[in-house]
Amino acid sequence: MSGIDIKGFAEFLNDAELNKKEVFRLTLENPELTMEQGYDIQQELIQIKLQDGYKVVGQKMGLTSDAKMKQMKIDNPIYGHLFDYMMVDDRGKLSMKELIHPKVESEIAFIMGKDLEGPNVEDKDVLDAIEYVLPVMEIVDSRYENFNFKLPDVVADNSSSSRVIMGSKFTKPQGLEMELLGVTLSINNEICDLGSGAAVLGHPIKPVVMLAKMLAERGQKIQAGSIILTGGITKALPIKVGDIVSTRIEELGEVSFTVVE
Ligand code: OOG
Ligand code: MG
């Protein structure tokens, strides 16, 4: 029997999000916490949010860029669940008072037209299942003090999921060379970072192949109609009240938001 209180930790992290209060990482007092237990806590956290009346709208992949994987010294990306309350419209407002210490990153996202299930998913299955491609910005807001976490901690914390600013232009995937698309992240009209679709495991469909396999291990699947974020292409940058933040992706267009109190 492990002494890890899965439900207690899920409540602890959910309370941290609701109270906008950063907490110490779980592995500080529980260094034996495993990745599997991290996902168990995440699953319990999802249950709490479902009971609170929120709906899962998709998933996000995280740590899919070489830079982030090297920094974290890991070989495998992680995933988290996205909820309806996290979605922000293009050119909308991001309310700072609802968050702890948010950072923004540019990502390519997909709206799925078909379910994707099982361990044997291949690139072509993902391509076939994508209905639309769109530019998004993810707001990561780790509930841990100073984003200080180990892998099982961040997984338990729903992989830092906080908000998603959805692009308003939906592009069909056919004919797009997604890995070659240039991406810029600007704050107050100044380009702060850039990259290309290849930053995420070489091609944005690769994280989705991986997500399908990882979900299958827990008896879950990617659902038709869901939104899937393929992972930060740019660095995650801190933002402050008054900032106007935008991401432009070749072929896919622009998405922006304003940070308010
Ligand atoms: C974990 C989430 C990382 C991404 O796109 O790589 C992530 C974190 O760094 O807080 O969302
Ligand atoms: Mg991300």
Short mmCIF file of C-alpha atoms and ligand atoms in Angstrom, two decimals:
data_model
loop_
_atom_site.label_atom_id
_atom_site.label_comp_id
_atom_site.label_asym_id
_atom_site.label_seq_id
_atom_site.Cartn_x
_atom_site.Cartn_y
_atom_site.Cartn_z
CA MET A 1 0.00 0.00 0.00
CA SER A 2 1.33 3.39 -0.86
CA GLY A 3 0.81 6.30 1.47
CA ILE A 4 -0.15 8.58 -1.41
CA ASP A 5 -3.61 10.10 -0.89
CA ILE A 6 -4.71 10.42 -4.52
CA LYS A 7 -8.02 12.10 -3.74
CA GLY A 8 -6.53 14.38 -1.10
CA PHE A 9 -3.85 15.62 -3.48
CA ALA A 10 -6.41 16.21 -6.24
CA GLU A 11 -8.49 18.34 -3.85
CA PHE A 12 -5.38 20.17 -2.69
CA LEU A 13 -4.46 21.12 -6.28
CA ASN A 14 -8.01 22.03 -7.23
CA ASP A 15 -8.24 24.29 -4.16
CA ALA A 16 -4.95 25.93 -5.12
CA GLU A 17 -6.42 26.75 -8.53
CA LEU A 18 -9.72 28.03 -7.09
CA ASN A 19 -8.02 30.11 -4.39
CA LYS A 20 -5.28 31.30 -6.78
CA LYS A 21 -2.72 30.27 -4.25
CA GLU A 22 0.55 28.62 -5.15
CA VAL A 23 1.56 25.49 -3.25
CA PHE A 24 4.70 23.44 -2.77
CA ARG A 25 5.28 20.51 -5.10
CA LEU A 26 3.98 17.16 -3.90
CA THR A 27 7.33 15.39 -4.40
CA LEU A 28 8.90 17.60 -1.74
CA GLU A 29 7.26 15.52 0.97
CA ASN A 30 6.50 12.51 -1.21
CA PRO A 31 9.62 11.89 -3.30
CA GLU A 32 8.36 8.41 -4.15
CA LEU A 33 5.41 9.79 -6.15
CA THR A 34 5.34 8.01 -9.55
CA MET A 35 4.17 9.19 -12.97
CA GLU A 36 1.34 6.68 -12.79
CA GLN A 37 0.19 8.20 -9.48
CA GLY A 38 0.57 11.64 -11.05
CA TYR A 39 -1.95 10.62 -13.72
CA ASP A 40 -4.18 9.03 -11.06
CA ILE A 41 -4.27 12.40 -9.27
CA GLN A 42 -4.95 14.19 -12.57
CA GLN A 43 -7.86 11.79 -13.23
CA GLU A 44 -9.27 12.50 -9.78
CA LEU A 45 -8.92 16.24 -10.40
CA ILE A 46 -10.89 15.80 -13.64
CA GLN A 47 -13.64 14.03 -11.67
CA ILE A 48 -13.84 16.93 -9.19
CA LYS A 49 -14.21 19.43 -12.03
CA LEU A 50 -16.85 17.28 -13.74
CA GLN A 51 -18.76 17.13 -10.46
CA ASP A 52 -18.50 20.91 -10.26
CA GLY A 53 -20.35 21.02 -13.60
CA TYR A 54 -17.49 21.71 -16.00
CA LYS A 55 -17.03 19.81 -19.27
CA VAL A 56 -13.91 18.34 -20.84
CA VAL A 57 -13.43 19.86 -24.30
CA GLY A 58 -10.11 18.26 -25.24
CA GLN A 59 -6.54 17.60 -24.26
CA LYS A 60 -3.17 19.30 -24.42
CA MET A 61 0.24 17.85 -24.91
CA GLY A 62 3.09 19.45 -23.00
CA LEU A 63 6.87 19.36 -23.01
CA THR A 64 6.85 18.30 -26.67
CA SER A 65 9.67 20.59 -27.73
CA ASP A 66 13.31 19.50 -27.68
CA ALA A 67 14.21 22.51 -25.59
CA LYS A 68 11.65 21.72 -22.88
CA MET A 69 12.46 18.00 -22.88
CA LYS A 70 16.16 18.67 -22.45
CA GLN A 71 15.47 21.23 -19.76
CA MET A 72 13.33 18.72 -17.84
CA LYS A 73 15.65 15.80 -18.71
CA ILE A 74 12.78 13.68 -19.99
CA ASP A 75 12.10 11.53 -23.05
CA ASN A 76 8.34 11.57 -22.96
CA PRO A 77 5.89 14.42 -23.22
CA ILE A 78 2.94 14.73 -20.86
CA TYR A 79 -0.75 15.51 -21.31
CA GLY A 80 -3.50 17.36 -19.53
CA HIS A 81 -7.24 17.89 -19.92
CA LEU A 82 -8.89 21.06 -21.19
CA PHE A 83 -12.22 22.27 -19.80
CA ASP A 84 -14.91 24.59 -21.13
CA TYR A 85 -14.13 27.23 -18.48
CA MET A 86 -10.57 27.54 -19.80
CA MET A 87 -11.56 28.74 -23.26
CA VAL A 88 -11.06 32.41 -24.20
CA ASP A 89 -12.21 33.89 -27.52
CA ASP A 90 -9.84 35.37 -30.06
CA ARG A 91 -9.31 39.10 -29.31
CA GLY A 92 -10.81 38.47 -25.88
CA LYS A 93 -9.69 39.40 -22.39
CA LEU A 94 -7.61 37.32 -20.04
CA SER A 95 -8.43 38.11 -16.43
CA MET A 96 -5.30 38.22 -14.31
CA LYS A 97 -7.16 38.11 -11.01
CA GLU A 98 -8.38 34.58 -11.81
CA LEU A 99 -4.79 33.31 -12.16
CA ILE A 100 -1.61 32.83 -10.13
CA HIS A 101 1.47 33.54 -12.28
CA PRO A 102 0.39 32.89 -15.88
CA LYS A 103 2.72 32.46 -18.83
CA VAL A 104 1.79 32.42 -22.51
CA GLU A 105 3.03 30.16 -25.30
CA SER A 106 2.15 29.77 -28.99
CA GLU A 107 0.80 26.46 -30.21
CA ILE A 108 -0.80 24.74 -33.18
CA ALA A 109 -4.10 23.07 -32.29
CA PHE A 110 -6.48 20.67 -34.00
CA ILE A 111 -10.21 20.17 -33.95
CA MET A 112 -10.75 16.46 -34.38
CA GLY A 113 -13.37 15.18 -36.81
CA LYS A 114 -13.15 11.54 -35.74
CA ASP A 115 -12.35 9.51 -32.65
CA LEU A 116 -8.79 8.21 -32.38
CA GLU A 117 -8.29 5.20 -30.25
CA GLY A 118 -5.76 2.62 -29.31
CA PRO A 119 -2.09 1.95 -29.16
CA ASN A 120 -1.69 1.40 -32.91
CA VAL A 121 -2.41 4.91 -34.12
CA GLU A 122 -0.11 6.12 -36.91
CA ASP A 123 0.64 9.49 -38.46
CA LYS A 124 -1.80 8.92 -41.32
CA ASP A 125 -4.64 8.08 -38.90
CA VAL A 126 -4.11 11.38 -37.12
CA LEU A 127 -4.02 13.32 -40.40
CA ASP A 128 -7.21 11.60 -41.45
CA ALA A 129 -8.93 12.45 -38.14
CA ILE A 130 -8.07 16.17 -38.08
CA GLU A 131 -10.91 18.37 -39.22
CA TYR A 132 -9.35 21.80 -38.69
CA VAL A 133 -6.02 23.37 -37.78
CA LEU A 134 -5.90 26.64 -35.84
CA PRO A 135 -3.47 28.93 -34.05
CA VAL A 136 -3.90 29.12 -30.29
CA MET A 137 -2.13 30.47 -27.27
CA GLU A 138 -1.97 28.42 -24.14
CA ILE A 139 -1.83 30.02 -20.72
CA VAL A 140 0.09 27.73 -18.38
CA ASP A 141 -0.37 28.57 -14.71
CA SER A 142 1.32 25.92 -12.61
CA ARG A 143 -0.20 25.77 -9.18
CA TYR A 144 3.28 25.16 -7.80
CA GLU A 145 5.40 27.87 -6.35
CA ASN A 146 7.63 29.42 -9.03
CA PHE A 147 6.75 26.63 -11.55
CA ASN A 148 9.00 24.44 -9.41
CA PHE A 149 7.94 20.85 -10.07
CA LYS A 150 9.09 17.39 -11.03
CA LEU A 151 7.33 15.41 -13.71
CA PRO A 152 4.81 13.55 -11.48
CA ASP A 153 3.92 16.90 -9.84
CA VAL A 154 3.12 18.68 -13.08
CA VAL A 155 1.11 15.71 -14.37
CA ALA A 156 -0.92 15.69 -11.13
CA ASP A 157 -1.52 19.42 -11.65
CA ASN A 158 -3.19 18.73 -15.03
CA SER A 159 0.06 19.70 -16.77
CA SER A 160 -0.32 23.37 -15.75
CA SER A 161 -3.47 23.79 -17.92
CA SER A 162 -5.15 27.10 -17.27
CA ARG A 163 -6.56 28.93 -20.31
CA VAL A 164 -6.58 28.60 -24.11
CA ILE A 165 -7.07 31.54 -26.45
CA MET A 166 -8.69 30.05 -29.53
CA GLY A 167 -7.88 31.30 -33.00
CA SER A 168 -10.98 32.21 -34.99
CA LYS A 169 -9.78 31.02 -38.40
CA PHE A 170 -10.17 27.28 -39.02
CA THR A 171 -8.03 25.79 -41.80
CA LYS A 172 -8.39 22.34 -43.35
CA PRO A 173 -5.24 20.23 -42.89
CA GLN A 174 -5.07 19.05 -46.50
CA GLY A 175 -2.03 20.45 -48.30
CA LEU A 176 -0.61 22.21 -45.23
CA GLU A 177 3.05 21.57 -44.50
CA MET A 178 2.53 22.10 -40.80
CA GLU A 179 6.10 21.42 -39.80
CA LEU A 180 7.30 24.32 -41.97
CA LEU A 181 4.90 26.97 -40.71
CA GLY A 182 6.61 29.93 -39.05
CA VAL A 183 5.25 31.03 -35.68
CA THR A 184 5.78 34.33 -33.85
CA LEU A 185 4.74 35.37 -30.36
CA SER A 186 4.46 39.12 -29.83
CA ILE A 187 3.77 41.17 -26.74
CA ASN A 188 2.79 44.80 -27.30
CA ASN A 189 3.76 44.53 -30.96
CA GLU A 190 7.26 43.31 -30.28
CA ILE A 191 8.22 39.81 -31.37
CA CYS A 192 9.36 38.05 -28.19
CA ASP A 193 9.96 34.55 -29.52
CA LEU A 194 9.50 32.48 -32.65
CA GLY A 195 9.66 28.96 -33.98
CA SER A 196 8.07 26.60 -36.47
CA GLY A 197 5.70 23.65 -36.47
CA ALA A 198 8.68 21.30 -36.43
CA ALA A 199 9.47 22.40 -32.86
CA VAL A 200 6.94 19.90 -31.52
CA LEU A 201 8.49 16.45 -32.03
CA GLY A 202 9.34 17.30 -35.64
CA HIS A 203 5.72 17.70 -36.78
CA PRO A 204 2.52 18.77 -34.94
CA ILE A 205 0.78 15.47 -35.68
CA LYS A 206 3.43 13.52 -33.73
CA PRO A 207 2.26 14.68 -30.28
CA VAL A 208 -1.25 13.53 -31.21
CA VAL A 209 -0.02 10.04 -32.13
CA MET A 210 1.62 9.97 -28.74
CA LEU A 211 -1.49 11.29 -26.96
CA ALA A 212 -3.64 8.54 -28.50
CA LYS A 213 -1.19 5.92 -27.24
CA MET A 214 -0.90 7.45 -23.76
CA LEU A 215 -4.69 7.75 -23.39
CA ALA A 216 -5.09 4.14 -24.55
CA GLU A 217 -2.92 3.02 -21.64
CA ARG A 218 -5.63 4.38 -19.35
CA GLY A 219 -8.54 3.06 -21.42
CA GLN A 220 -9.34 6.47 -22.91
CA LYS A 221 -9.43 7.92 -26.42
CA ILE A 222 -9.34 11.17 -28.37
CA GLN A 223 -12.94 12.16 -29.07
CA ALA A 224 -14.42 13.56 -32.27
CA GLY A 225 -15.12 17.27 -31.76
CA SER A 226 -12.39 17.76 -29.19
CA ILE A 227 -9.61 20.32 -29.35
CA ILE A 228 -6.04 19.06 -29.08
CA LEU A 229 -3.09 21.34 -28.30
CA THR A 230 0.18 19.97 -29.66
CA GLY A 231 2.59 21.73 -27.26
CA GLY A 232 4.40 25.02 -26.93
CA ILE A 233 6.40 26.03 -30.01
CA THR A 234 7.71 29.19 -28.39
CA LYS A 235 9.02 29.70 -24.89
CA ALA A 236 6.43 30.31 -22.20
CA LEU A 237 6.60 34.03 -21.36
CA PRO A 238 5.21 35.89 -18.33
CA ILE A 239 2.50 38.48 -18.97
CA LYS A 240 1.12 41.46 -17.07
CA VAL A 241 -1.99 43.62 -16.94
CA GLY A 242 -2.25 45.84 -20.02
CA ASP A 243 -0.28 43.56 -22.32
CA ILE A 244 -1.64 42.88 -25.78
CA VAL A 245 -0.42 39.45 -26.78
CA SER A 246 -0.60 37.94 -30.25
CA THR A 247 0.54 34.89 -32.14
CA ARG A 248 0.83 34.74 -35.88
CA ILE A 249 1.23 31.45 -37.73
CA GLU A 250 1.88 31.28 -41.45
CA GLU A 251 -1.20 30.05 -43.37
CA LEU A 252 -3.21 29.76 -40.12
CA GLY A 253 -3.54 33.45 -39.25
CA GLU A 254 -3.42 35.43 -36.05
CA VAL A 255 -4.88 35.12 -32.55
CA SER A 256 -4.65 37.74 -29.82
CA PHE A 257 -5.83 38.77 -26.37
CA THR A 258 -5.52 41.57 -23.86
CA VAL A 259 -4.50 41.02 -20.25
CA VAL A 260 -6.88 42.75 -17.81
CA GLU A 261 -7.03 42.87 -14.01
C1 OOG B 1 4.12 22.27 -18.18
C2 OOG B 1 3.22 22.41 -19.38
C3 OOG B 1 4.03 22.53 -20.65
C4 OOG B 1 3.89 22.82 -23.17
O1 OOG B 1 3.24 23.21 -24.14
O2 OOG B 1 5.04 22.40 -23.28
C5 OOG B 1 3.23 22.88 -21.85
C6 OOG B 1 4.74 23.58 -17.78
O3 OOG B 1 5.80 23.91 -18.31
O4 OOG B 1 4.17 24.28 -16.92
O5 OOG B 1 2.08 23.21 -21.80
MG MG B 2 1.44 24.18 -23.72
#
